Amino acid sequence: GQNIDQPTEMTATEGAIVQINCTYQTSGFNGLFWYQQHAGEAPTFLSYNVLDGLEEKGRFSSFLSRSKGYSYLLLKELQMKDSASYLCAVNRGSTLGRLYFGRGTQLTVWP
Amino acid sequence: NAGVTQTPKFRILKIGQSMTLQCTQDMNHNYMYWYRQDPGMGLKLIYYSVGAGITDKGEVPNGYNVSRSTTEDFPLRLELAAPSQTSVYFCASSPQTMNTEAFFGQGTRLTVV
C-alpha cells in the first residue's frame, strides 16, 4: 500500500481539543489533504498543506513536517457534530491525480 | 448548485452482470476521479481523468473501464460484476489536482450477489 497511517479510532468530550496524527512515506510527496466524512456521506475538504508549518482555519488547524513524513489535524472546541471519520490523503508522484488516502480516523465526541 | 451528481444511489447486481455508474459535474472542472471505499478502509483510486479524452489508471483499475467524452461526464463501467466489487463508489472533481480540493458526489452503494 501507500503506508499512510492514522489511528483507527479516537474519542473526546465536547469542548475539548483533539489531535489526529498521520504519517506517510516521504518519497514523491506533493501535498497533504485532510477530509471529513460523516457516516453515509461524501468526504468534504478540510485543509491542504504543502509547506512545513501550521495552517489555521477556524476551529481546525493542520500541521505538516515534510522531513518527518508527519501531519496532524487539530480540532478545538469540539462539538457533537464533529463526530466523523477524518481522512488523511497524500498527493504523491509525478503523475497528476494520484491522491492516496489513509483508512481514516473515526472520532466520537461525547457530551 | 448541483456540484457532482452520481446515479444511481443504490444498486444490486448479480454476479456476471454489467452496469454503468454515471457521474456528471457542472463546475467545469478538468479533473475527475473515481474512488471506491470498502468498510473501514480509505478511498482507493480506480481511474482518473485530466480532461476530455484523457484517462489513466489509478491504484485498483482491474474490472473497470472509463471514458471521458465531455468535460461534464465521467461514467464508470463494470463488466462482469464480481462480489469483490461490492463497495461504495465515489466520483469527484477538481479544477486542478495539485493544491485544490476535490468535490465529491454522494456515492453509489453497489452490492454484487
mmCIF file of C-alpha atoms in Angstrom:
data_model
loop_
_atom_site.group_PDB
_atom_site.id
_atom_site.type_symbol
_atom_site.label_atom_id
_atom_site.label_comp_id
_atom_site.label_asym_id
_atom_site.label_seq_id
_atom_site.Cartn_x
_atom_site.Cartn_y
_atom_site.Cartn_z
ATOM 1 C CA GLY A 1 0.000 0.000 0.000
ATOM 2 C CA GLN A 2 0.915 3.628 0.297
ATOM 3 C CA ASN A 3 1.763 3.412 4.029
ATOM 4 C CA ILE A 4 -0.398 6.263 5.170
ATOM 5 C CA ASP A 5 -1.046 5.579 8.822
ATOM 6 C CA GLN A 6 -3.655 7.066 11.116
ATOM 7 C CA PRO A 7 -5.173 5.839 14.371
ATOM 8 C CA THR A 8 -8.342 3.877 13.762
ATOM 9 C CA GLU A 9 -10.464 5.448 16.484
ATOM 10 C CA MET A 10 -10.379 8.353 18.929
ATOM 11 C CA THR A 11 -12.835 9.685 21.471
ATOM 12 C CA ALA A 12 -13.117 13.067 23.160
ATOM 13 C CA THR A 13 -15.658 15.195 25.005
ATOM 14 C CA GLU A 14 -17.437 18.340 23.915
ATOM 15 C CA GLY A 15 -15.334 21.467 24.295
ATOM 16 C CA ALA A 16 -12.067 19.544 24.342
ATOM 17 C CA ILE A 17 -9.135 19.592 21.899
ATOM 18 C CA VAL A 18 -8.132 16.536 19.900
ATOM 19 C CA GLN A 19 -5.119 15.898 17.669
ATOM 20 C CA ILE A 20 -5.299 13.304 14.898
ATOM 21 C CA ASN A 21 -1.922 12.193 13.588
ATOM 22 C CA CYS A 22 -0.978 10.962 10.138
ATOM 23 C CA THR A 23 2.356 9.541 8.995
ATOM 24 C CA TYR A 24 3.298 8.755 5.420
ATOM 25 C CA GLN A 25 6.161 7.740 3.172
ATOM 26 C CA THR A 26 8.018 10.874 2.084
ATOM 27 C CA SER A 27 9.025 9.758 -1.414
ATOM 28 C CA GLY A 28 7.356 11.755 -4.189
ATOM 29 C CA PHE A 29 5.405 13.910 -1.768
ATOM 30 C CA ASN A 30 3.432 16.738 -3.375
ATOM 31 C CA GLY A 31 0.993 17.803 -0.681
ATOM 32 C CA LEU A 32 -1.314 16.530 2.031
ATOM 33 C CA PHE A 33 -5.061 16.916 2.452
ATOM 34 C CA TRP A 34 -7.446 16.338 5.325
ATOM 35 C CA TYR A 35 -11.057 15.435 4.595
ATOM 36 C CA GLN A 36 -14.015 14.947 6.920
ATOM 37 C CA GLN A 37 -16.559 12.225 6.234
ATOM 38 C CA HIS A 38 -19.774 11.786 8.187
ATOM 39 C CA ALA A 39 -21.309 8.313 8.187
ATOM 40 C CA GLY A 40 -23.036 7.548 4.901
ATOM 41 C CA GLU A 41 -21.946 10.800 3.318
ATOM 42 C CA ALA A 42 -19.286 12.016 0.897
ATOM 43 C CA PRO A 43 -15.920 13.340 2.093
ATOM 44 C CA THR A 44 -15.629 17.107 2.371
ATOM 45 C CA PHE A 45 -12.409 19.119 2.224
ATOM 46 C CA LEU A 46 -10.894 20.495 5.426
ATOM 47 C CA SER A 47 -7.322 21.548 4.698
ATOM 48 C CA TYR A 48 -4.299 21.350 2.435
ATOM 49 C CA ASN A 49 -0.600 21.552 3.407
ATOM 50 C CA VAL A 50 2.333 21.520 1.039
ATOM 51 C CA LEU A 51 4.883 23.527 3.071
ATOM 52 C CA ASP A 52 6.059 22.877 6.616
ATOM 53 C CA GLY A 53 4.130 24.546 9.366
ATOM 54 C CA LEU A 54 0.686 25.155 10.716
ATOM 55 C CA GLU A 55 -2.380 26.171 8.691
ATOM 56 C CA GLU A 56 -5.235 27.505 10.810
ATOM 57 C CA LYS A 57 -8.829 27.683 9.691
ATOM 58 C CA GLY A 58 -11.305 28.465 12.432
ATOM 59 C CA ARG A 59 -11.564 25.605 14.918
ATOM 60 C CA PHE A 60 -9.460 23.345 12.701
ATOM 61 C CA SER A 61 -5.698 23.511 12.160
ATOM 62 C CA SER A 62 -3.373 21.261 10.203
ATOM 63 C CA PHE A 63 0.361 20.837 10.624
ATOM 64 C CA LEU A 64 2.943 19.378 8.280
ATOM 65 C CA SER A 65 6.565 18.264 8.664
ATOM 66 C CA ARG A 66 7.820 17.084 5.293
ATOM 67 C CA SER A 67 11.160 15.800 6.577
ATOM 68 C CA LYS A 68 9.428 13.611 9.167
ATOM 69 C CA GLY A 69 6.571 12.488 6.918
ATOM 70 C CA TYR A 70 4.143 13.673 9.571
ATOM 71 C CA SER A 71 0.967 15.701 9.758
ATOM 72 C CA TYR A 72 -1.702 16.307 12.331
ATOM 73 C CA LEU A 73 -5.195 17.734 12.337
ATOM 74 C CA LEU A 74 -6.081 19.713 15.453
ATOM 75 C CA LEU A 75 -9.728 20.200 16.334
ATOM 76 C CA LYS A 76 -10.546 22.746 19.037
ATOM 77 C CA GLU A 77 -13.754 23.407 20.992
ATOM 78 C CA LEU A 78 -15.149 20.079 19.922
ATOM 79 C CA GLN A 79 -18.829 19.842 19.105
ATOM 80 C CA MET A 80 -21.055 16.795 18.744
ATOM 81 C CA LYS A 81 -21.275 17.434 15.008
ATOM 82 C CA ASP A 82 -17.511 16.849 14.760
ATOM 83 C CA SER A 83 -18.141 13.126 15.247
ATOM 84 C CA ALA A 84 -16.987 11.767 11.878
ATOM 85 C CA SER A 85 -14.175 9.979 10.103
ATOM 86 C CA TYR A 86 -11.126 12.119 9.305
ATOM 87 C CA LEU A 87 -9.187 11.083 6.232
ATOM 88 C CA CYS A 88 -5.557 11.936 5.600
ATOM 89 C CA ALA A 89 -4.659 11.944 1.895
ATOM 90 C CA VAL A 90 -1.273 12.377 0.215
ATOM 91 C CA ASN A 91 -0.664 13.630 -3.297
ATOM 92 C CA ARG A 92 2.317 11.653 -4.429
ATOM 93 C CA GLY A 93 4.395 11.199 -7.522
ATOM 94 C CA SER A 94 4.859 12.815 -10.871
ATOM 95 C CA THR A 95 1.556 11.557 -12.201
ATOM 96 C CA LEU A 96 -1.145 14.105 -11.599
ATOM 97 C CA GLY A 97 -4.338 12.981 -9.950
ATOM 98 C CA ARG A 98 -2.927 10.273 -7.722
ATOM 99 C CA LEU A 99 -4.296 11.118 -4.312
ATOM 100 C CA TYR A 100 -3.753 8.308 -1.807
ATOM 101 C CA PHE A 101 -5.974 8.062 1.250
ATOM 102 C CA GLY A 102 -5.343 6.604 4.670
ATOM 103 C CA ARG A 103 -8.014 4.431 6.291
ATOM 104 C CA GLY A 104 -9.416 7.312 8.282
ATOM 105 C CA THR A 105 -9.737 8.030 11.991
ATOM 106 C CA GLN A 106 -13.220 7.630 13.454
ATOM 107 C CA LEU A 107 -13.696 10.400 16.019
ATOM 108 C CA THR A 108 -16.529 10.172 18.528
ATOM 109 C CA VAL A 109 -17.373 13.266 20.541
ATOM 110 C CA TRP A 110 -19.262 12.625 23.789
ATOM 111 C CA PRO A 111 -21.396 15.184 25.606
ATOM 112 C CA ASN B 1 -25.562 24.437 -7.360
ATOM 113 C CA ALA B 2 -25.664 20.737 -8.302
ATOM 114 C CA GLY B 3 -21.892 20.116 -7.994
ATOM 115 C CA VAL B 4 -21.082 16.438 -8.603
ATOM 116 C CA THR B 5 -24.072 14.193 -9.256
ATOM 117 C CA GLN B 6 -23.900 10.412 -9.184
ATOM 118 C CA THR B 7 -26.558 7.941 -10.234
ATOM 119 C CA PRO B 8 -27.817 5.534 -9.087
ATOM 120 C CA LYS B 9 -27.526 5.889 -5.293
ATOM 121 C CA PHE B 10 -28.023 2.176 -4.689
ATOM 122 C CA ARG B 11 -27.807 -0.887 -6.897
ATOM 123 C CA ILE B 12 -27.782 -4.653 -6.501
ATOM 124 C CA LEU B 13 -26.139 -6.641 -9.277
ATOM 125 C CA LYS B 14 -25.900 -10.337 -9.865
ATOM 126 C CA ILE B 15 -22.501 -11.891 -10.499
ATOM 127 C CA GLY B 16 -21.568 -11.500 -14.157
ATOM 128 C CA GLN B 17 -23.904 -8.590 -14.869
ATOM 129 C CA SER B 18 -22.647 -5.278 -16.178
ATOM 130 C CA MET B 19 -23.583 -1.728 -15.345
ATOM 131 C CA THR B 20 -22.510 1.876 -15.729
ATOM 132 C CA LEU B 21 -22.212 4.281 -12.814
ATOM 133 C CA GLN B 22 -22.968 7.785 -14.003
ATOM 134 C CA CYS B 23 -21.139 10.904 -12.828
ATOM 135 C CA THR B 24 -21.633 14.457 -14.022
ATOM 136 C CA GLN B 25 -20.321 17.780 -12.731
ATOM 137 C CA ASP B 26 -21.421 21.303 -13.590
ATOM 138 C CA MET B 27 -18.383 23.188 -12.281
ATOM 139 C CA ASN B 28 -16.358 22.987 -15.499
ATOM 140 C CA HIS B 29 -13.620 21.075 -13.687
ATOM 141 C CA ASN B 30 -10.908 19.472 -15.752
ATOM 142 C CA TYR B 31 -10.014 16.734 -13.273
ATOM 143 C CA MET B 32 -12.376 13.915 -12.414
ATOM 144 C CA TYR B 33 -11.854 10.784 -10.326
ATOM 145 C CA TRP B 34 -13.484 7.524 -9.378
ATOM 146 C CA TYR B 35 -12.809 6.039 -5.944
ATOM 147 C CA ARG B 36 -14.121 3.013 -4.126
ATOM 148 C CA GLN B 37 -14.433 2.771 -0.363
ATOM 149 C CA ASP B 38 -14.723 -0.557 1.416
ATOM 150 C CA PRO B 39 -15.945 -0.697 5.041
ATOM 151 C CA GLY B 40 -13.355 0.652 7.470
ATOM 152 C CA MET B 41 -10.975 1.470 4.648
ATOM 153 C CA GLY B 42 -9.794 4.603 2.958
ATOM 154 C CA LEU B 43 -10.661 5.549 -0.582
ATOM 155 C CA LYS B 44 -8.876 3.715 -3.377
ATOM 156 C CA LEU B 45 -8.404 5.469 -6.719
ATOM 157 C CA ILE B 46 -9.820 3.436 -9.622
ATOM 158 C CA TYR B 47 -9.414 5.768 -12.606
ATOM 159 C CA TYR B 48 -8.969 9.449 -13.158
ATOM 160 C CA SER B 49 -9.109 11.944 -15.996
ATOM 161 C CA VAL B 50 -7.274 15.220 -16.517
ATOM 162 C CA GLY B 51 -9.578 16.404 -19.277
ATOM 163 C CA ALA B 52 -11.935 15.310 -22.026
ATOM 164 C CA GLY B 53 -10.450 12.419 -23.980
ATOM 165 C CA ILE B 54 -7.726 11.673 -21.392
ATOM 166 C CA THR B 55 -7.978 8.960 -18.759
ATOM 167 C CA ASP B 56 -5.496 6.966 -16.708
ATOM 168 C CA LYS B 57 -5.450 4.097 -14.247
ATOM 169 C CA GLY B 58 -5.322 4.549 -10.509
ATOM 170 C CA GLU B 59 -4.498 2.007 -7.792
ATOM 171 C CA VAL B 60 -7.262 -0.539 -8.457
ATOM 172 C CA PRO B 61 -8.406 -0.365 -12.128
ATOM 173 C CA ASN B 62 -8.962 -4.076 -12.805
ATOM 174 C CA GLY B 63 -12.564 -4.903 -13.649
ATOM 175 C CA TYR B 64 -13.461 -1.314 -14.536
ATOM 176 C CA ASN B 65 -13.423 0.957 -17.547
ATOM 177 C CA VAL B 66 -13.998 4.669 -18.011
ATOM 178 C CA SER B 67 -14.463 7.195 -20.756
ATOM 179 C CA ARG B 68 -14.402 10.996 -20.823
ATOM 180 C CA SER B 69 -16.036 12.273 -23.974
ATOM 181 C CA THR B 70 -17.096 15.598 -22.408
ATOM 182 C CA THR B 71 -15.814 17.800 -19.592
ATOM 183 C CA GLU B 72 -19.002 17.185 -17.598
ATOM 184 C CA ASP B 73 -19.377 13.402 -17.686
ATOM 185 C CA PHE B 74 -17.154 10.601 -16.414
ATOM 186 C CA PRO B 75 -19.004 7.264 -16.392
ATOM 187 C CA LEU B 76 -17.544 4.144 -14.766
ATOM 188 C CA ARG B 77 -18.295 0.833 -16.417
ATOM 189 C CA LEU B 78 -18.278 -2.505 -14.578
ATOM 190 C CA GLU B 79 -18.068 -5.549 -16.813
ATOM 191 C CA LEU B 80 -18.771 -8.997 -15.387
ATOM 192 C CA ALA B 81 -19.502 -7.868 -11.844
ATOM 193 C CA ALA B 82 -17.858 -9.851 -9.032
ATOM 194 C CA PRO B 83 -18.562 -9.923 -5.268
ATOM 195 C CA SER B 84 -15.201 -8.203 -4.716
ATOM 196 C CA GLN B 85 -16.665 -5.118 -6.393
ATOM 197 C CA THR B 86 -19.227 -4.691 -3.619
ATOM 198 C CA SER B 87 -18.338 -1.250 -2.316
ATOM 199 C CA VAL B 88 -19.325 2.392 -2.150
ATOM 200 C CA TYR B 89 -18.198 4.292 -5.222
ATOM 201 C CA PHE B 90 -17.441 7.998 -5.132
ATOM 202 C CA CYS B 91 -16.940 10.264 -8.088
ATOM 203 C CA ALA B 92 -15.058 13.523 -7.519
ATOM 204 C CA SER B 93 -13.852 16.510 -9.489
ATOM 205 C CA SER B 94 -11.384 19.346 -9.013
ATOM 206 C CA PRO B 95 -10.278 22.353 -11.039
ATOM 207 C CA GLN B 96 -6.712 21.076 -10.878
ATOM 208 C CA THR B 97 -5.083 18.377 -8.888
ATOM 209 C CA MET B 98 -2.056 19.606 -7.079
ATOM 210 C CA ASN B 99 -3.303 22.033 -4.489
ATOM 211 C CA THR B 100 -7.045 22.280 -4.736
ATOM 212 C CA GLU B 101 -9.832 20.461 -3.011
ATOM 213 C CA ALA B 102 -11.806 17.736 -4.671
ATOM 214 C CA PHE B 103 -15.607 17.871 -4.617
ATOM 215 C CA PHE B 104 -17.267 14.511 -4.102
ATOM 216 C CA GLY B 105 -20.592 13.144 -5.240
ATOM 217 C CA GLN B 106 -22.884 11.460 -2.706
ATOM 218 C CA GLY B 107 -21.755 7.981 -3.649
ATOM 219 C CA THR B 108 -23.225 4.836 -5.183
ATOM 220 C CA ARG B 109 -23.643 1.849 -2.888
ATOM 221 C CA LEU B 110 -23.189 -1.267 -5.014
ATOM 222 C CA THR B 111 -23.802 -4.833 -3.874
ATOM 223 C CA VAL B 112 -22.870 -7.789 -6.064
ATOM 224 C CA VAL B 113 -24.568 -11.057 -5.114
#
